[in-house]
Every structure is written in C-alpha cells, then in structure tokens.
C-alpha cells in the first residue's frame, strides 16, 4: 500500500479494535491476517514474525496486543496498531501448538508437548508441567479465583487449567501451586475419541461446578459437570452423551448418524449452541437439554434443511460462452497430449447411445483412442519396480513383517539393490542396518545376499552415517561380526583346500570303480612251437573233446592257419566242428 492509504488503514484498525470485531487468522506461510467482520474485508496483515505455519492466535485483554505461536518454535507478541512485532522469544525445543492467556492477563500458557507458564513481563518460565505424549491441541483456564480463599491470591496461584492433545482420549486438569514440586495432572476427563472442540463455563465461586462440553472426532458430544477440589486418581466419565441422527424415513428405514462439529455454552450456562452436519454447510441450533439422562439422541432431518439451502442458492446460473479457438485443458494422465476436438458448429453432436447391431468397445481400444501406451499402463509380473521395493522395504522395517522383508532382501540383481537403497528415506537406514546384522548371523546363504545390501548402504549413505553421533554403538554388533568372520577366513581357506583335495580324490576313485570290466577272453591265440604251450593246448583240447590226443606235424602255412582257427573255436566253446575240418585235422 502507498503511504497515505497505509496511514488511513492504521487509523481504521485502531477504531475497529475498540469495536471488538476483528478476526485474527493465522496462515500456513507464517503471516497473520486481521479481518473485519463488520466491513467484510481484510484490514491489515502481520508479517515478519514467523518463518513457518502459525498454529494458534490469542487476543490479549488489551485489544491492541496479540500473541501467536508457530512451527518455528517461537512465540510472538504483536502490536496490531503498528502491525509490528513487539517481542519474540523461543517457546519450546519443538513446535509450539497452543496458547492461553491467564484471566488477569499477566501470564501466558504455551504448549507443544510439555506445558509452560510464562511471565509476560520478564518472558521467563514461571512453571513447568508434564504435558502429553502428543501435541497439545487445546488449553484453557477453568477457574478465575482459587478455591481456597484463605490464601492470598497473586493472580495465578491456585488456579486450574485444562489441556487436550491429538490422539489422546484424556483431557487433563492441572493445578498451579506456589511451589515447583508437583508437575503432573490432578485429574482427567475420559472421552470416546480424540477431542476436536472443547468449551467450558468458568467457575467463579467455590461451590460452582465447572461445566465442560467436549466434541470428539467420532461426532459425539460429551458433557461433564464437576467441582474442582483437588486430586482425583481415576479418570472422570461424562454425565451425558449427545448424538444426532436422521429420522430414517422416505424409503430409508435405517437412521444415519449426523456428526456434531462443535458445541458451545450460551451466556446462561444452561443452553447449548450445537453445530452439526456438513463442514461446508453446517447447521447451527440452540438447544436446552435435560442433562440428567446419560444418553440423548436428537433426531434431525438434515437433508431437508440442506435441500432448502441449495435450492435457494442455485437460483442464478450463468453459462460461460466458449469460443471455437479456445484451448481447453482437462485433467488426465501426465504426458497425455491428445488435442480436445471441439465440435463444428454445423455438425450435430454425436450421441453416446449404441445402435442395436454395434458392439461395445473394449478397454484396450478406448485406451488406444486416448493415445495412451498400454504397455506402460500394465505392470509386468514378477518383482515390483525399485520405487515400490523401497516403499515395501520401509513398510517391512516399520511393521517388522518377515514376509515383506524376505521378498525384498532376497533380490539378487545388483542394480535393483542399488536403486532401492538410493530411494529409501534416510530415517530407515539404521533400522535396515540392524535387520541386515541380524540376518548376517543366520544362514550363510542369506549372509551372501545381505552383503550386497550392506555394500550399497555403506556406499550410498556414508555421508549420512558419518554425521550420526552414536554411530559406533549402532554398528558395534556388525563390526564384531565382520571381525570374527575375517579372523576365521584363513583357517576356513585351509580347510576348504584340504576338503577340495579329498573330494577330488574320492571322486577320482569312484570314477575308476565305475569303469565297466573288460572281457579278458582272447579273440585270437597264436601257438608257438614251445612244448609248454603245446601241453597246455593239448590239455584244453583233451578236456573239450573227450581225451583225444593231437599230434602236431609240420605242415604248410595254410594248414597251420586252419589248425589255429580250429583251436580258437574250441577255446571259445564251438564244439560243433565242420566235417571237412575234422577230416583235415585227423
């Protein structure tokens, strides 16, 4: 804004502050918007205080003062007239999610997970409280005066305040003591689900009970009524539970629950203002209930109310005029570059109805018409891709699912292992190393597969591992395992060599034994003139042919050859001699 106009805006803000109609809105980028509900426009914008999302904004009793907290761990005190930061200090080691100002305006409650009570003059912590296991979502004081009136009141000591957290079904009540000894909650209220909206009536008199209205995420409203008078060990249950349902008429006989979005006490502290239905079109109703009944179900026909609203809202409909040259961008698959064909003005529009003889197009033909590569859409069978492997690996490590881990870690391909390790998030590196260490101690076959994963982890995430302060205890088991295996490597190598020699010798001996026996019977026998051979031949002939004596004479080479053939046949068992041979030998 320009100078003169900016000054005018500042004066407007000062005037509107007196009217108490400014709505402060924290944004996700760290700025705060001041919106005038009377004028229906943005008055000013508060910048420069936060670097991250604003979680909570609280007005001080002094209308010009505003407090905000953020994900950047800081609390900022704003001057809304000058639109500048008045003071900024670190509120917690993690994000600050909720704020609450004390009834006298001198103290400030802040909460991330732990709760701190700040002195607004010195900006120092006055008291610490244990808090919740998760981020605190609601903080509010339940009393404005201490219950024990005999003790002098300093503005804060003796007061009670209430806190609720996300994913926590207990609302805790805390007591501010004069000493710093007690940091735990003095009592708690139990509800059925996570509280999303809390409202209460502040107790101003000692005997007056605190009335508490808690809307849970399951759509139920719980009402509590209790006098705060010290420590209570067991969680207190609700005096009354309220639900809203449809009547179940008009064809649908089953009543359906209608979620309650918020509830607040009216000024008389008896009647309630209920907000229920859809978040975009909520229904607001003021009801007076008999809280003596433990369960109350209100029947509301929400469809009729919403239909009346929608009919009234859709009275004016404007149809935009589109030129033929206009290019229309439609949502679809990335890379889908098919041009949208606008119908010509002279041609009639093609109807979607099929003729009786036509057949319906298949999905593949429709995809082809859309110019989409079908092969890319279909995922091949077998192992999933590396991005899904990385997701599977993280899921298996978080859930400790052996089946998922076996499927991923038994991968043999080096490039898949490298890509999976490269795509996995940083926080899963240490759990993966622990899982690999556990598997290395098992079967040697699995150990050979785990070494590939270890190599990829140390190669790709060495820079991250070197930044860990407790790296040595984290990897101590793996280091000892590798040392023990390296020490036994030499002995195992010698044993492997000896076993290899033994195995090769056994295999060679078995190969020799497996050779088939050779028939030692002679195929051909040549007889010399020595007497020993003649005697042995005569004995063999005598055994075969009933003690017939044979005398060898000097004959021609042809006759001796024939005699040799005859003896061979006799040795081989051929006792049936031809008549010609018998006569010649005789």
Coordinates of C-alpha atoms in Angstrom, one line a residue:
X1 CA 0.0 0.0 0.0
X2 CA 1.1 3.6 -0.5
X3 CA 1.9 5.9 2.3
X4 CA -1.3 8.0 2.8
X5 CA -3.5 5.0 2.2
X6 CA -1.5 2.9 4.7
X7 CA -1.9 5.6 7.4
X8 CA -5.6 5.6 6.8
X9 CA -5.7 1.8 7.2
X10 CA -3.9 2.1 10.6
X11 CA -6.4 4.5 11.9
X12 CA -9.2 2.2 10.7
X13 CA -7.6 -0.6 12.6
X14 CA -7.4 1.4 15.8
X15 CA -11.1 2.3 15.5
X16 CA -12.2 -1.2 14.8
X17 CA -10.2 -2.6 17.7
X18 CA -12.4 -0.6 20.0
X19 CA -15.5 -2.3 18.4
X20 CA -14.0 -5.8 19.1
X21 CA -15.0 -7.1 15.7
X22 CA -11.5 -8.1 14.3
X23 CA -10.9 -11.7 13.5
X24 CA -7.2 -12.8 13.5
X25 CA -6.4 -15.6 11.1
X26 CA -3.0 -17.5 11.2
X27 CA -1.8 -18.8 7.8
X28 CA 0.4 -21.7 6.8
X29 CA 3.2 -19.4 5.5
X30 CA 3.7 -17.6 8.8
X31 CA 1.7 -14.4 8.3
X32 CA -1.4 -13.3 10.3
X33 CA -4.4 -11.7 8.6
X34 CA -6.7 -9.2 10.5
X35 CA -10.2 -9.4 9.1
X36 CA -13.0 -7.1 9.9
X37 CA -16.3 -8.9 10.4
X38 CA -18.3 -5.7 10.2
X39 CA -16.8 -4.4 6.9
X40 CA -16.3 -7.9 5.5
X41 CA -12.8 -7.1 4.2
X42 CA -9.1 -7.5 5.2
X43 CA -7.9 -4.7 7.4
X44 CA -4.2 -5.5 7.7
X45 CA -1.5 -8.2 7.5
X46 CA 1.1 -9.0 10.2
X47 CA 4.4 -10.2 8.6
X48 CA 7.9 -10.8 9.8
X49 CA 7.2 -12.7 12.9
X50 CA 7.1 -16.4 11.9
X51 CA 9.0 -18.4 9.4
X52 CA 6.6 -21.4 9.4
X53 CA 3.0 -22.3 9.9
X54 CA 1.0 -20.4 12.6
X55 CA -0.6 -22.9 15.0
X56 CA -2.5 -20.7 17.4
X57 CA -3.5 -17.0 17.8
X58 CA -4.8 -15.4 21.0
X59 CA -6.0 -11.9 21.8
X60 CA -4.9 -10.2 25.0
X61 CA -7.4 -8.3 27.2
X62 CA -5.7 -5.3 25.8
X63 CA -7.2 -5.2 22.3
X64 CA -4.0 -3.9 20.6
X65 CA -2.0 -6.9 21.8
X66 CA -2.0 -10.3 20.0
X67 CA 0.0 -13.5 20.7
X68 CA 0.8 -16.2 18.2
X69 CA 2.8 -19.4 18.1
X70 CA 4.3 -21.4 15.2
X71 CA 6.0 -24.5 14.0
X72 CA 9.3 -22.5 14.1
X73 CA 9.3 -23.0 18.0
X74 CA 8.8 -19.3 18.7
X75 CA 6.1 -17.1 20.4
X76 CA 5.5 -13.6 19.1
X77 CA 3.8 -10.7 20.8
X78 CA 2.3 -8.3 18.2
X79 CA 1.2 -4.7 18.3
X80 CA -1.9 -4.7 16.0
X81 CA -2.0 -0.9 15.7
X82 CA 1.6 -0.6 14.2
X83 CA 1.4 -4.1 12.7
X84 CA 4.9 -4.9 14.0
X85 CA 6.5 -7.4 16.3
X86 CA 6.6 -6.2 19.9
X87 CA 8.5 -9.2 21.3
X88 CA 9.7 -12.6 20.1
X89 CA 11.1 -15.5 22.1
X90 CA 11.7 -19.2 21.8
X91 CA 8.9 -21.1 23.4
X92 CA 10.0 -24.8 23.1
X93 CA 12.6 -27.1 21.6
X94 CA 9.9 -28.3 19.2
X95 CA 6.9 -26.6 17.6
X96 CA 4.5 -24.6 19.9
X97 CA 0.9 -25.7 19.1
X98 CA -1.3 -23.9 21.6
X99 CA -1.6 -20.7 23.7
X100 CA -3.8 -19.4 26.5
X101 CA -3.7 -16.1 28.4
X102 CA -4.4 -16.1 32.2
X103 CA -7.6 -14.3 33.5
X104 CA -5.5 -11.3 34.8
X105 CA -3.5 -11.1 31.6
X106 CA -0.1 -11.3 33.3
X107 CA 0.7 -14.9 32.5
X108 CA 0.7 -17.0 29.3
X109 CA 0.4 -20.8 28.9
X110 CA 2.1 -22.3 25.9
X111 CA 2.3 -26.0 24.9
X112 CA 4.0 -28.2 22.4
X113 CA 4.0 -31.5 24.2
X114 CA 5.1 -30.1 27.6
X115 CA 3.2 -27.1 29.0
X116 CA 5.0 -23.9 30.2
X117 CA 3.6 -21.0 32.2
X118 CA 5.3 -17.7 31.2
X119 CA 5.6 -14.4 33.0
X120 CA 4.7 -11.9 30.2
X121 CA 6.7 -9.0 31.8
X122 CA 10.0 -10.9 32.0
X123 CA 9.3 -13.5 29.3
X124 CA 10.6 -16.2 31.7
X125 CA 9.2 -19.6 32.5
X126 CA 7.2 -19.5 35.8
X127 CA 6.2 -23.1 36.0
X128 CA 6.7 -26.4 34.1
X129 CA 4.1 -29.1 33.6
X130 CA 4.5 -32.6 32.2
X131 CA 2.0 -32.3 29.4
X132 CA 1.0 -35.0 27.0
X133 CA 2.7 -37.6 24.8
X134 CA 1.4 -35.9 21.6
X135 CA 1.0 -32.3 20.5
X136 CA -1.4 -30.3 22.7
X137 CA -4.5 -29.0 20.8
X138 CA -6.5 -27.1 23.4
X139 CA -5.6 -25.0 26.5
X140 CA -8.0 -23.0 28.7
X141 CA -8.3 -21.8 32.3
X142 CA -11.2 -23.4 34.2
X143 CA -11.2 -21.0 37.3
X144 CA -10.7 -17.3 37.8
X145 CA -10.2 -17.5 41.6
X146 CA -8.5 -20.0 43.9
X147 CA -10.9 -22.4 45.7
X148 CA -9.1 -21.8 49.0
X149 CA -10.0 -18.2 49.8
X150 CA -7.8 -18.1 52.9
X151 CA -4.6 -18.0 50.8
X152 CA -3.8 -14.5 49.4
X153 CA -4.3 -14.5 45.6
X154 CA -1.4 -13.3 43.4
X155 CA -3.4 -13.7 40.1
X156 CA -2.2 -17.2 39.1
X157 CA -1.5 -19.4 42.1
X158 CA -4.4 -21.8 43.0
X159 CA -6.0 -21.7 39.5
X160 CA -6.9 -24.8 37.5
X161 CA -6.5 -25.1 33.7
X162 CA -7.4 -27.8 31.2
X163 CA -5.5 -29.3 28.3
X164 CA -6.2 -31.8 25.5
X165 CA -4.0 -33.3 22.9
X166 CA -4.3 -35.0 19.5
X167 CA -4.8 -38.8 19.5
X168 CA -5.3 -38.6 23.3
X169 CA -8.7 -39.6 24.8
X170 CA -8.0 -38.0 28.2
X171 CA -8.4 -34.3 29.0
X172 CA -6.1 -33.3 31.8
X173 CA -6.6 -30.8 34.6
X174 CA -3.6 -29.0 36.1
X175 CA -3.2 -27.1 39.3
X176 CA -0.9 -24.1 39.6
X177 CA 0.9 -24.4 43.0
X178 CA 3.0 -21.9 44.9
X179 CA 6.0 -24.4 44.8
X180 CA 7.6 -26.2 41.9
X181 CA 7.3 -29.7 43.2
X182 CA 4.1 -31.1 41.5
X183 CA 4.2 -31.2 37.7
X184 CA 1.6 -33.8 37.0
X185 CA -2.2 -33.5 36.3
X186 CA -4.5 -33.6 39.3
X187 CA -7.5 -35.1 37.4
X188 CA -8.6 -36.1 34.0
X189 CA -11.8 -36.5 31.9
X190 CA -12.2 -39.6 29.7
X191 CA -13.9 -39.3 26.3
X192 CA -14.6 -41.9 23.5
X193 CA -12.3 -40.4 20.9
X194 CA -9.8 -37.6 20.2
X195 CA -11.3 -34.2 21.2
X196 CA -11.6 -31.7 18.3
X197 CA -13.6 -28.9 20.1
X198 CA -13.7 -28.0 23.8
X199 CA -15.8 -25.4 25.6
X200 CA -16.4 -24.8 29.3
X201 CA -18.1 -22.5 31.8
X202 CA -15.6 -20.8 34.1
X203 CA -16.1 -21.5 37.8
X204 CA -16.2 -18.1 39.6
X205 CA -17.5 -19.3 43.1
X206 CA -16.0 -22.1 45.2
X207 CA -19.2 -24.3 45.2
X208 CA -19.9 -23.7 41.5
X209 CA -19.1 -26.8 39.3
X210 CA -17.2 -26.5 36.0
X211 CA -19.3 -27.5 33.0
X212 CA -17.4 -29.0 30.2
X213 CA -18.6 -29.7 26.6
X214 CA -16.2 -31.9 24.5
X215 CA -16.9 -32.7 20.9
X216 CA -14.9 -35.8 19.7
X217 CA -13.8 -36.9 16.3
X218 CA -16.5 -39.7 16.2
X219 CA -19.2 -37.0 16.2
X220 CA -20.4 -37.4 19.8
X221 CA -20.7 -34.6 22.4
X222 CA -19.8 -35.3 26.0
X223 CA -20.9 -33.1 28.9
X224 CA -19.1 -33.1 32.2
X225 CA -20.0 -31.3 35.4
X226 CA -17.5 -31.4 38.3
X227 CA -16.4 -29.3 41.2
X228 CA -12.6 -28.9 41.1
X229 CA -11.4 -29.6 44.6
X230 CA -8.1 -31.3 44.5
X231 CA -6.6 -34.5 43.4
X232 CA -8.6 -37.3 41.7
X233 CA -6.9 -40.5 40.7
X234 CA -9.5 -42.2 38.4
X235 CA -10.5 -40.5 35.1
X236 CA -14.0 -39.0 35.3
X237 CA -16.6 -40.1 32.8
X238 CA -19.2 -37.9 31.2
X239 CA -22.5 -37.1 32.8
X240 CA -24.3 -37.0 29.5
X241 CA -23.5 -38.1 25.9
X242 CA -25.4 -36.4 23.0
X243 CA -25.7 -37.8 19.5
X244 CA -27.7 -36.6 16.4
X245 CA -29.3 -39.0 13.8
X246 CA -31.6 -38.8 10.8
X247 CA -35.2 -39.9 11.3
X248 CA -34.9 -42.8 8.8
X249 CA -38.0 -42.1 6.7
X250 CA -38.6 -41.8 2.9
X251 CA -37.6 -45.3 1.9
X252 CA -34.5 -45.5 4.1
X253 CA -35.6 -47.0 7.3
X254 CA -32.1 -47.0 8.9
X255 CA -31.3 -43.9 10.8
X256 CA -27.9 -42.4 10.0
X257 CA -25.7 -40.6 12.5
X258 CA -25.1 -36.9 11.9
X259 CA -21.7 -35.7 13.2
X260 CA -21.5 -32.9 15.7
X261 CA -18.8 -30.4 14.6
X262 CA -18.7 -28.0 17.6
X263 CA -20.7 -27.0 20.7
X264 CA -20.6 -24.0 23.0
X265 CA -22.4 -22.9 26.2
X266 CA -24.6 -19.9 25.9
X267 CA -24.4 -17.0 28.4
X268 CA -27.0 -18.6 30.7
X269 CA -24.6 -21.6 31.1
X270 CA -27.6 -23.9 30.6
X271 CA -28.4 -24.0 26.9
X272 CA -26.0 -25.2 24.2
X273 CA -25.3 -24.0 20.7
X274 CA -24.7 -27.1 18.5
X275 CA -23.1 -27.1 15.1
X276 CA -23.7 -30.3 13.1
X277 CA -23.9 -31.7 9.6
X278 CA -21.5 -31.0 6.8
X279 CA -18.5 -28.7 7.3
X280 CA -19.2 -26.8 4.1
X281 CA -22.9 -26.2 5.1
X282 CA -23.2 -26.6 8.8
X283 CA -26.4 -26.3 10.7
X284 CA -26.4 -24.2 13.9
X285 CA -29.1 -24.8 16.5
X286 CA -29.6 -23.6 20.1
X287 CA -30.9 -26.4 22.4
X288 CA -31.8 -26.8 26.1
X289 CA -31.2 -30.3 27.3
X290 CA -32.0 -32.4 30.3
X291 CA -28.5 -33.5 31.3
X292 CA -29.8 -35.9 34.0
X293 CA -30.2 -38.6 31.3
X294 CA -26.9 -40.4 30.5
X295 CA -27.6 -40.7 26.7
X296 CA -29.5 -38.3 24.5
X297 CA -30.1 -38.8 20.7
X298 CA -31.5 -35.8 18.8
X299 CA -33.4 -36.7 15.6
X300 CA -32.9 -34.1 12.9
X301 CA -33.8 -34.3 9.2
X302 CA -30.7 -32.6 7.9
X303 CA -31.4 -33.4 4.2
X304 CA -34.5 -31.1 4.1
X305 CA -32.5 -28.3 5.6
X306 CA -29.7 -28.7 3.2
X307 CA -32.0 -29.1 0.2
X308 CA -33.8 -25.8 1.1
X309 CA -30.4 -24.1 1.3
X310 CA -29.2 -25.5 -2.1
X311 CA -32.4 -24.6 -3.9
X312 CA -32.2 -21.1 -2.7
X313 CA -28.5 -20.8 -3.6
X314 CA -28.9 -22.1 -7.2
X315 CA -31.4 -19.5 -8.4
X316 CA -28.9 -17.7 -10.7
X317 CA -26.9 -19.9 -13.1
X318 CA -24.6 -18.4 -15.7
X319 CA -23.3 -20.4 -18.7
X320 CA -19.9 -19.2 -19.9
X321 CA -19.5 -18.5 -23.7
X322 CA -16.6 -20.5 -25.2
X323 CA -15.1 -19.6 -28.5
X324 CA -14.0 -22.2 -31.0
X325 CA -10.4 -21.1 -30.8
X326 CA -10.2 -21.6 -27.1
X327 CA -8.0 -24.5 -26.0
X328 CA -9.4 -26.4 -23.0
X329 CA -7.1 -28.1 -20.5
X330 CA -8.5 -31.2 -19.0
X331 CA -7.2 -33.3 -16.1
X332 CA -5.7 -36.6 -17.0
X333 CA -2.6 -38.7 -17.2
X334 CA 0.7 -36.8 -17.4
X335 CA 2.0 -36.9 -20.9
X336 CA -1.5 -37.2 -22.4
X337 CA -1.2 -34.9 -25.4
X338 CA -4.3 -35.6 -27.3
X339 CA -5.9 -32.4 -28.5
X340 CA -9.5 -31.8 -27.5
X341 CA -11.6 -31.7 -30.6
X342 CA -14.3 -29.0 -30.5
X343 CA -17.4 -30.0 -32.5
X344 CA -18.0 -27.9 -35.6
X345 CA -20.9 -25.5 -35.4
X346 CA -22.8 -27.1 -38.4
X347 CA -22.5 -30.7 -37.4
X348 CA -24.7 -32.4 -34.9
X349 CA -23.3 -33.8 -31.7
X350 CA -22.6 -37.5 -31.7
X351 CA -24.8 -39.4 -29.3
X352 CA -23.4 -41.9 -26.9
X353 CA -26.2 -44.4 -27.4
X354 CA -25.2 -47.6 -29.2
X355 CA -27.2 -49.0 -32.1
X356 CA -28.6 -52.5 -31.8
X357 CA -26.0 -54.0 -34.1
X358 CA -22.9 -52.4 -32.7
X359 CA -20.6 -53.9 -30.1
X360 CA -19.2 -52.0 -27.1
X361 CA -15.5 -51.0 -27.4
X362 CA -13.1 -52.8 -25.2
X363 CA -10.9 -51.0 -22.6
X364 CA -7.8 -51.5 -24.8
X365 CA -9.4 -49.9 -27.8
X366 CA -10.6 -46.9 -25.6
X367 CA -7.0 -46.5 -24.2
X368 CA -5.7 -46.7 -27.8
X369 CA -8.1 -43.9 -28.8
X370 CA -6.8 -41.8 -25.9
X371 CA -3.3 -42.2 -27.3
X372 CA -2.0 -44.0 -24.1
X373 CA 0.7 -46.6 -24.3
X374 CA -1.0 -49.7 -22.9
X375 CA 2.3 -51.4 -22.3
X376 CA 3.2 -48.7 -19.8
X377 CA -0.1 -48.9 -18.0
X378 CA 0.2 -52.7 -17.5
X379 CA 2.7 -53.6 -14.8
X380 CA 4.8 -56.7 -15.6
X381 CA 4.6 -59.7 -13.4
X382 CA 7.3 -60.8 -11.0
X383 CA 9.3 -58.4 -8.9
X384 CA 7.9 -54.9 -8.4
X385 CA 9.8 -51.8 -9.5
X386 CA 12.5 -50.2 -7.4
X387 CA 10.3 -47.3 -6.1
X388 CA 7.7 -49.8 -4.9
X389 CA 10.5 -52.0 -3.5
X390 CA 11.7 -49.0 -1.4
X391 CA 8.2 -48.5 -0.1
X392 CA 7.8 -52.2 0.7
X393 CA 11.2 -52.2 2.5
X394 CA 10.2 -49.2 4.7
X395 CA 6.8 -50.8 5.5
X396 CA 8.5 -54.1 6.3
X397 CA 11.0 -52.4 8.6
X398 CA 8.3 -50.4 10.4
X399 CA 5.9 -53.3 10.9
X400 CA 8.7 -55.9 11.3
X401 CA 7.0 -58.1 8.8
X402 CA 9.3 -61.1 7.9
X403 CA 7.4 -61.9 4.7
X404 CA 7.8 -58.5 3.2
X405 CA 11.5 -58.3 4.3
X406 CA 12.2 -61.7 2.8
X407 CA 10.6 -60.7 -0.5
X408 CA 12.7 -57.5 -0.8
X409 CA 16.0 -58.6 0.7
X410 CA 16.3 -61.9 -1.3
X411 CA 16.7 -59.8 -4.5
X412 CA 19.8 -60.8 -6.4
X413 CA 20.1 -58.1 -9.1
X414 CA 22.8 -55.5 -8.2
X415 CA 21.1 -52.6 -9.9
X416 CA 17.7 -53.2 -8.2
X417 CA 19.5 -53.4 -4.8
X418 CA 21.3 -50.1 -5.5
X419 CA 18.2 -48.2 -6.7
X420 CA 16.2 -49.5 -3.8
X421 CA 18.8 -48.3 -1.3
X422 CA 19.1 -45.0 -3.1
X423 CA 15.4 -44.3 -3.0
X424 CA 14.7 -45.3 0.6
X425 CA 14.3 -42.5 3.1
X426 CA 17.1 -41.5 5.5
X427 CA 15.4 -42.5 8.7
X428 CA 15.1 -46.1 7.5
X429 CA 18.9 -46.6 7.1
X430 CA 19.7 -47.5 10.7
X431 CA 16.7 -50.0 11.0
X432 CA 17.9 -51.6 7.7
X433 CA 21.4 -52.0 9.1
X434 CA 20.0 -53.6 12.3
X435 CA 18.0 -56.0 10.2
X436 CA 20.9 -56.9 7.9
X437 CA 23.1 -57.5 11.0
X438 CA 20.5 -59.9 12.4
X439 CA 20.3 -61.8 9.1
X440 CA 24.1 -62.0 8.8
X441 CA 24.2 -64.1 11.9
X442 CA 22.0 -66.7 10.4
X443 CA 22.2 -68.9 7.3
X444 CA 25.4 -68.4 5.3
X445 CA 23.3 -68.5 2.1
X446 CA 21.3 -65.5 3.3
X447 CA 24.5 -63.8 4.5
X448 CA 25.9 -63.8 1.0
X449 CA 22.7 -61.9 -0.1
X450 CA 22.9 -59.5 2.8
X451 CA 26.5 -58.4 1.9
X452 CA 25.2 -56.9 -1.3
X453 CA 22.7 -54.7 0.6
X454 CA 25.4 -53.8 3.1
X455 CA 27.7 -52.7 0.3
X456 CA 25.1 -50.5 -1.2
X457 CA 24.1 -48.9 2.1
X458 CA 27.7 -48.0 3.0
X459 CA 28.3 -46.7 -0.5
X460 CA 25.3 -44.5 -0.9
X461 CA 24.6 -43.4 2.7
X462 CA 28.1 -43.0 4.0
X463 CA 27.8 -39.2 4.4
X464 CA 24.6 -39.6 6.5
X465 CA 26.1 -42.3 8.7
X466 CA 29.2 -40.2 9.3
X467 CA 27.0 -37.5 10.8
X468 CA 25.4 -39.7 13.5
X469 CA 26.9 -39.1 16.9
X470 CA 26.1 -42.6 18.2
X471 CA 27.4 -44.5 15.1
X472 CA 29.9 -46.7 17.0
X473 CA 27.3 -48.3 19.3
X474 CA 24.8 -48.5 16.5
X475 CA 27.3 -50.5 14.3
X476 CA 29.2 -52.3 17.1
X477 CA 27.5 -55.7 16.6
X478 CA 28.1 -55.5 12.8
X479 CA 31.7 -54.6 13.3
X480 CA 32.3 -57.5 15.8
X481 CA 30.6 -59.9 13.4
X482 CA 32.8 -58.9 10.5
X483 CA 36.0 -59.1 12.6
X484 CA 35.2 -62.6 13.8
X485 CA 34.5 -63.7 10.2
X486 CA 37.7 -62.2 8.9
X487 CA 39.8 -63.9 11.6
X488 CA 38.4 -67.4 10.7
X489 CA 38.9 -66.8 6.9
X490 CA 42.5 -68.2 6.8
X491 CA 41.6 -71.3 8.7
X492 CA 38.5 -71.8 6.6
X493 CA 40.5 -71.4 3.4
X494 CA 43.0 -74.1 4.5
X495 CA 40.1 -76.4 5.5
X496 CA 38.5 -75.7 2.1
X497 CA 41.6 -76.6 0.3
X498 CA 42.0 -79.9 2.1
X499 CA 38.4 -80.8 1.7
X500 CA 38.7 -80.0 -2.0
X501 CA 41.7 -82.4 -2.4
X502 CA 39.9 -85.1 -0.5
X503 CA 36.7 -84.6 -2.5
X504 CA 38.6 -84.7 -5.8
X505 CA 40.5 -88.0 -4.8
X506 CA 37.2 -89.6 -3.7
X507 CA 35.6 -88.6 -7.0
X508 CA 38.6 -90.0 -9.0
X509 CA 38.5 -93.3 -7.2
X510 CA 34.8 -93.6 -7.8
X511 CA 35.3 -92.9 -11.4
X512 CA 37.9 -95.7 -11.7
X513 CA 35.5 -98.1 -9.9
X514 CA 32.7 -97.2 -12.2
X515 CA 34.6 -98.2 -15.4
X516 CA 33.0 -101.4 -16.8
X517 CA 35.1 -104.7 -16.6
X518 CA 36.9 -105.6 -19.9
X519 CA 36.3 -109.1 -21.3
X520 CA 39.7 -110.8 -20.8
X521 CA 39.0 -113.8 -23.2
X522 CA 41.3 -113.8 -26.1
X523 CA 39.9 -113.3 -29.5
X524 CA 42.9 -114.8 -31.3
X525 CA 45.6 -117.2 -30.0
X526 CA 48.8 -117.8 -31.8
X527 CA 50.6 -121.1 -30.8
X528 CA 54.4 -121.2 -30.8
X529 CA 56.5 -124.5 -31.1
X530 CA 57.3 -124.5 -27.4
X531 CA 56.4 -127.7 -25.5
X532 CA 54.7 -125.9 -22.7
X533 CA 52.2 -124.2 -24.9
X534 CA 51.6 -127.5 -26.8
X535 CA 51.0 -129.3 -23.5
X536 CA 48.5 -126.6 -22.3
X537 CA 46.8 -126.6 -25.6
X538 CA 46.6 -130.4 -25.6
X539 CA 45.1 -130.4 -22.1
X540 CA 42.4 -127.9 -23.1
X541 CA 41.6 -129.9 -26.3
X542 CA 41.5 -133.1 -24.3
X543 CA 39.0 -131.6 -21.8
X544 CA 36.8 -130.4 -24.6
X545 CA 36.9 -133.4 -26.9
X546 CA 36.9 -136.4 -24.6
X547 CA 40.7 -137.1 -24.1
X548 CA 41.6 -137.1 -27.8
X549 CA 45.4 -136.8 -28.4
X550 CA 46.6 -134.4 -31.1
X551 CA 50.0 -134.6 -32.7
X552 CA 51.2 -131.5 -34.4
X553 CA 53.1 -132.2 -37.7
X554 CA 54.9 -129.8 -39.8
X555 CA 52.6 -128.8 -42.4
X556 CA 52.2 -125.9 -44.8
X557 CA 51.4 -122.4 -43.6
X558 CA 47.8 -122.8 -44.9
X559 CA 47.2 -126.0 -42.8
X560 CA 48.7 -124.4 -39.7
X561 CA 46.4 -121.4 -40.1
X562 CA 43.4 -123.6 -40.4
X563 CA 44.5 -125.5 -37.3
X564 CA 44.9 -122.2 -35.4
X565 CA 41.3 -121.3 -36.3
X566 CA 40.1 -124.7 -35.1
X567 CA 41.8 -124.3 -31.7
X568 CA 40.4 -120.8 -31.3
X569 CA 36.9 -122.1 -31.9
X570 CA 37.4 -124.9 -29.5
X571 CA 38.6 -122.5 -26.8
X572 CA 35.6 -120.2 -27.3
X573 CA 33.3 -123.2 -26.9
X574 CA 32.5 -124.0 -30.5
X575 CA 32.4 -127.8 -30.2
X576 CA 30.5 -128.5 -33.4
X577 CA 33.2 -128.7 -36.0
X578 CA 32.5 -129.0 -39.7
X579 CA 33.2 -132.4 -41.3
X580 CA 35.8 -131.0 -43.7
X581 CA 37.9 -129.5 -40.9
X582 CA 37.6 -132.8 -38.9
X583 CA 39.0 -134.8 -41.7
X584 CA 41.8 -132.5 -42.4
X585 CA 42.9 -132.3 -38.8
X586 CA 42.7 -136.1 -38.5

